[in-house]
Amino acid sequence: MRLRPPDNRVSPRALAQWGLEYLLGWAVVSGLAAGAAAWVDAAGWSGIPSVLRARIWWVPPAVAVFGLVASCVAPVWRYRVHRWEVSSDVVYTRTGWFSRHWLLVPVSRIQTVDTDQGWFERLLGLATIRISTASHEGSSKVAGLPADVAVRLAGELAGRAHVLRDDAT
């Protein structure tokens, strides 16, 4: 038996958010690669084969090109996989890269619902909701939602969780 995918995709603006986050991360990594190349070049380390020392300045551009490609491909891949759905009694999410992670959180087990907005999210009008249960594995998050949807959904889930609360926690 296979689980059907959740009904809702995240906002298409999440592509821009994730792309900007990956670009920023890869820019830092590229800068570190350039610093390491300068250090190796200036130190003239004898422990590194001369063939590698002669090509040490190929590393930063190679890292930058890989980061640029990853920053274009990863958000699209993530957008295609990440989905969410809220029914009357369950919050259902699907995430993952190479392996898929389906999570069904009973609304009656929800302890807190938080809405977060990082600065890229704020810039793009997006937000993330974090759903916490007593179990670490039972907690979930939905990133890349329009801010108004996230706020409305958080209030709705908190209200439903209060009504459906069971005594098992």
Short mmCIF file of C-alpha atoms in Angstrom, two decimals:
data_model
loop_
_atom_site.label_atom_id
_atom_site.label_comp_id
_atom_site.label_asym_id
_atom_site.label_seq_id
_atom_site.Cartn_x
_atom_site.Cartn_y
_atom_site.Cartn_z
CA MET A 1 0.00 0.00 0.00
CA ARG A 2 1.39 3.41 -0.98
CA LEU A 3 0.61 6.74 0.64
CA ARG A 4 -0.78 9.31 -1.72
CA PRO A 5 1.08 12.61 -1.85
CA PRO A 6 -0.32 15.41 0.33
CA ASP A 7 -2.58 17.78 -1.60
CA ASN A 8 -0.78 21.11 -1.20
CA ARG A 9 2.51 22.38 -2.55
CA VAL A 10 4.44 25.13 -0.84
CA SER A 11 4.40 28.61 -2.39
CA PRO A 12 6.30 29.02 -5.69
CA ARG A 13 8.12 31.91 -3.96
CA ALA A 14 9.84 29.23 -1.85
CA LEU A 15 11.95 28.50 -4.95
CA ALA A 16 13.44 32.00 -4.66
CA GLN A 17 13.91 31.65 -0.90
CA TRP A 18 15.72 28.34 -1.14
CA GLY A 19 17.76 29.52 -4.12
CA LEU A 20 18.93 32.61 -2.21
CA GLU A 21 19.77 30.52 0.86
CA TYR A 22 21.79 28.05 -1.22
CA LEU A 23 23.56 30.88 -3.08
CA LEU A 24 24.53 32.53 0.20
CA GLY A 25 25.81 29.24 1.61
CA TRP A 26 27.81 28.39 -1.51
CA ALA A 27 29.24 31.93 -1.63
CA VAL A 28 30.62 31.38 1.88
CA VAL A 29 32.03 27.97 0.89
CA SER A 30 33.59 29.49 -2.26
CA GLY A 31 35.18 32.22 -0.15
CA LEU A 32 36.58 29.61 2.22
CA ALA A 33 37.95 27.65 -0.76
CA ALA A 34 39.65 30.80 -2.06
CA GLY A 35 41.13 31.47 1.38
CA ALA A 36 42.40 27.89 1.64
CA ALA A 37 43.90 28.10 -1.86
CA ALA A 38 45.67 31.35 -0.96
CA TRP A 39 46.98 29.80 2.24
CA VAL A 40 48.29 26.69 0.45
CA ASP A 41 49.78 28.83 -2.33
CA ALA A 42 51.50 31.23 0.08
CA ALA A 43 52.78 28.51 2.41
CA GLY A 44 54.29 26.51 -0.47
CA TRP A 45 53.57 23.28 1.35
CA SER A 46 55.91 20.53 0.30
CA GLY A 47 53.53 17.81 1.48
CA ILE A 48 51.15 18.52 -1.38
CA PRO A 49 52.15 17.09 -4.77
CA SER A 50 53.39 19.81 -7.13
CA VAL A 51 50.77 18.89 -9.73
CA LEU A 52 48.04 19.76 -7.18
CA ARG A 53 49.81 22.89 -5.92
CA ALA A 54 50.05 24.18 -9.51
CA ARG A 55 46.29 23.79 -9.91
CA ILE A 56 45.20 24.92 -6.45
CA TRP A 57 43.50 28.01 -7.91
CA TRP A 58 41.16 25.76 -9.92
CA VAL A 59 39.41 24.76 -6.70
CA PRO A 60 37.58 28.04 -5.84
CA PRO A 61 36.03 28.46 -9.33
CA ALA A 62 35.09 24.76 -9.40
CA VAL A 63 33.38 25.11 -6.01
CA ALA A 64 31.61 28.29 -7.19
CA VAL A 65 30.35 26.62 -10.40
CA PHE A 66 29.16 23.56 -8.47
CA GLY A 67 27.42 25.86 -5.95
CA LEU A 68 25.72 27.82 -8.73
CA VAL A 69 24.42 24.64 -10.34
CA ALA A 70 23.30 23.26 -6.97
CA SER A 71 21.58 26.57 -6.17
CA CYS A 72 19.56 26.28 -9.37
CA VAL A 73 18.74 22.55 -9.20
CA ALA A 74 18.15 21.96 -5.46
CA PRO A 75 15.24 24.41 -4.98
CA VAL A 76 13.36 22.93 -7.96
CA TRP A 77 13.93 19.40 -6.68
CA ARG A 78 12.83 20.43 -3.18
CA TYR A 79 9.72 22.19 -4.52
CA ARG A 80 8.66 19.07 -6.42
CA VAL A 81 8.90 16.88 -3.32
CA HIS A 82 7.82 19.03 -0.37
CA ARG A 83 4.07 18.94 0.16
CA TRP A 84 1.65 19.35 3.03
CA GLU A 85 -1.99 18.80 3.93
CA VAL A 86 -4.18 19.37 6.97
CA SER A 87 -7.29 17.27 7.43
CA SER A 88 -9.72 17.40 10.33
CA ASP A 89 -7.55 15.15 12.51
CA VAL A 90 -4.08 14.86 10.89
CA VAL A 91 -1.27 17.10 9.62
CA TYR A 92 0.41 15.26 6.74
CA THR A 93 3.80 16.29 5.31
CA ARG A 94 6.21 14.84 2.78
CA THR A 95 9.85 15.90 2.60
CA GLY A 96 13.15 14.45 1.48
CA TRP A 97 15.80 14.50 -1.21
CA PHE A 98 16.85 11.02 -2.26
CA SER A 99 14.66 9.21 0.23
CA ARG A 100 11.16 10.39 1.07
CA HIS A 101 9.86 11.09 4.57
CA TRP A 102 6.10 11.00 5.10
CA LEU A 103 4.89 12.23 8.47
CA LEU A 104 1.33 12.09 9.80
CA VAL A 105 0.87 14.06 13.02
CA PRO A 106 -2.45 13.55 14.82
CA VAL A 107 -3.93 16.96 15.65
CA SER A 108 -4.87 15.65 19.09
CA ARG A 109 -1.15 15.19 19.90
CA ILE A 110 -0.08 18.72 18.96
CA GLN A 111 1.35 20.65 21.91
CA THR A 112 2.52 23.86 20.23
CA VAL A 113 2.27 25.48 16.83
CA ASP A 114 4.86 28.17 16.04
CA THR A 115 5.17 30.47 13.06
CA ASP A 116 8.69 31.57 12.09
CA GLN A 117 9.93 34.04 9.50
CA GLY A 118 13.59 34.28 8.57
CA TRP A 119 14.80 37.37 6.76
CA PHE A 120 14.60 35.80 3.27
CA GLU A 121 11.10 34.58 4.16
CA ARG A 122 10.10 38.06 5.35
CA LEU A 123 11.48 39.57 2.15
CA LEU A 124 9.40 37.17 0.04
CA GLY A 125 6.25 37.15 2.21
CA LEU A 126 6.72 33.55 3.35
CA ALA A 127 6.72 31.79 6.71
CA THR A 128 7.34 28.39 8.31
CA ILE A 129 5.05 26.68 10.78
CA ARG A 130 6.53 24.27 13.31
CA ILE A 131 4.23 21.71 14.86
CA SER A 132 5.54 20.23 18.12
CA THR A 133 4.37 17.10 19.88
CA ALA A 134 5.74 15.34 22.96
CA SER A 135 7.68 13.04 20.62
CA HIS A 136 10.69 14.41 18.74
CA GLU A 137 9.88 12.19 15.75
CA GLY A 138 6.26 13.33 15.80
CA SER A 139 7.10 16.99 15.34
CA SER A 140 6.85 18.52 11.90
CA LYS A 141 7.40 21.73 9.99
CA VAL A 142 6.05 23.19 6.77
CA ALA A 143 8.41 25.72 5.20
CA GLY A 144 7.66 28.01 2.29
CA LEU A 145 4.05 28.91 3.06
CA PRO A 146 2.63 32.34 2.28
CA ALA A 147 2.77 34.29 5.56
CA ASP A 148 -1.01 34.82 5.77
CA VAL A 149 -1.66 31.10 5.18
CA ALA A 150 0.90 30.16 7.85
CA VAL A 151 -0.64 32.48 10.46
CA ARG A 152 -4.18 31.31 9.66
CA LEU A 153 -3.13 27.64 9.68
CA ALA A 154 -1.25 27.98 12.98
CA GLY A 155 -4.30 29.50 14.67
CA GLU A 156 -6.59 26.89 13.18
CA LEU A 157 -4.34 23.98 14.25
CA ALA A 158 -3.90 25.37 17.78
CA GLY A 159 -7.69 25.66 18.12
CA ARG A 160 -8.30 22.16 16.79
CA ALA A 161 -5.57 20.70 19.00
CA HIS A 162 -7.22 22.29 22.05
CA VAL A 163 -10.60 20.79 21.14
CA LEU A 164 -9.26 17.33 20.22
CA ARG A 165 -6.69 17.00 23.03
CA ASP A 166 -6.54 13.47 24.39
CA ASP A 167 -5.10 12.24 27.70
CA ALA A 168 -2.35 10.08 26.18
CA THR A 169 0.38 12.73 26.37
#
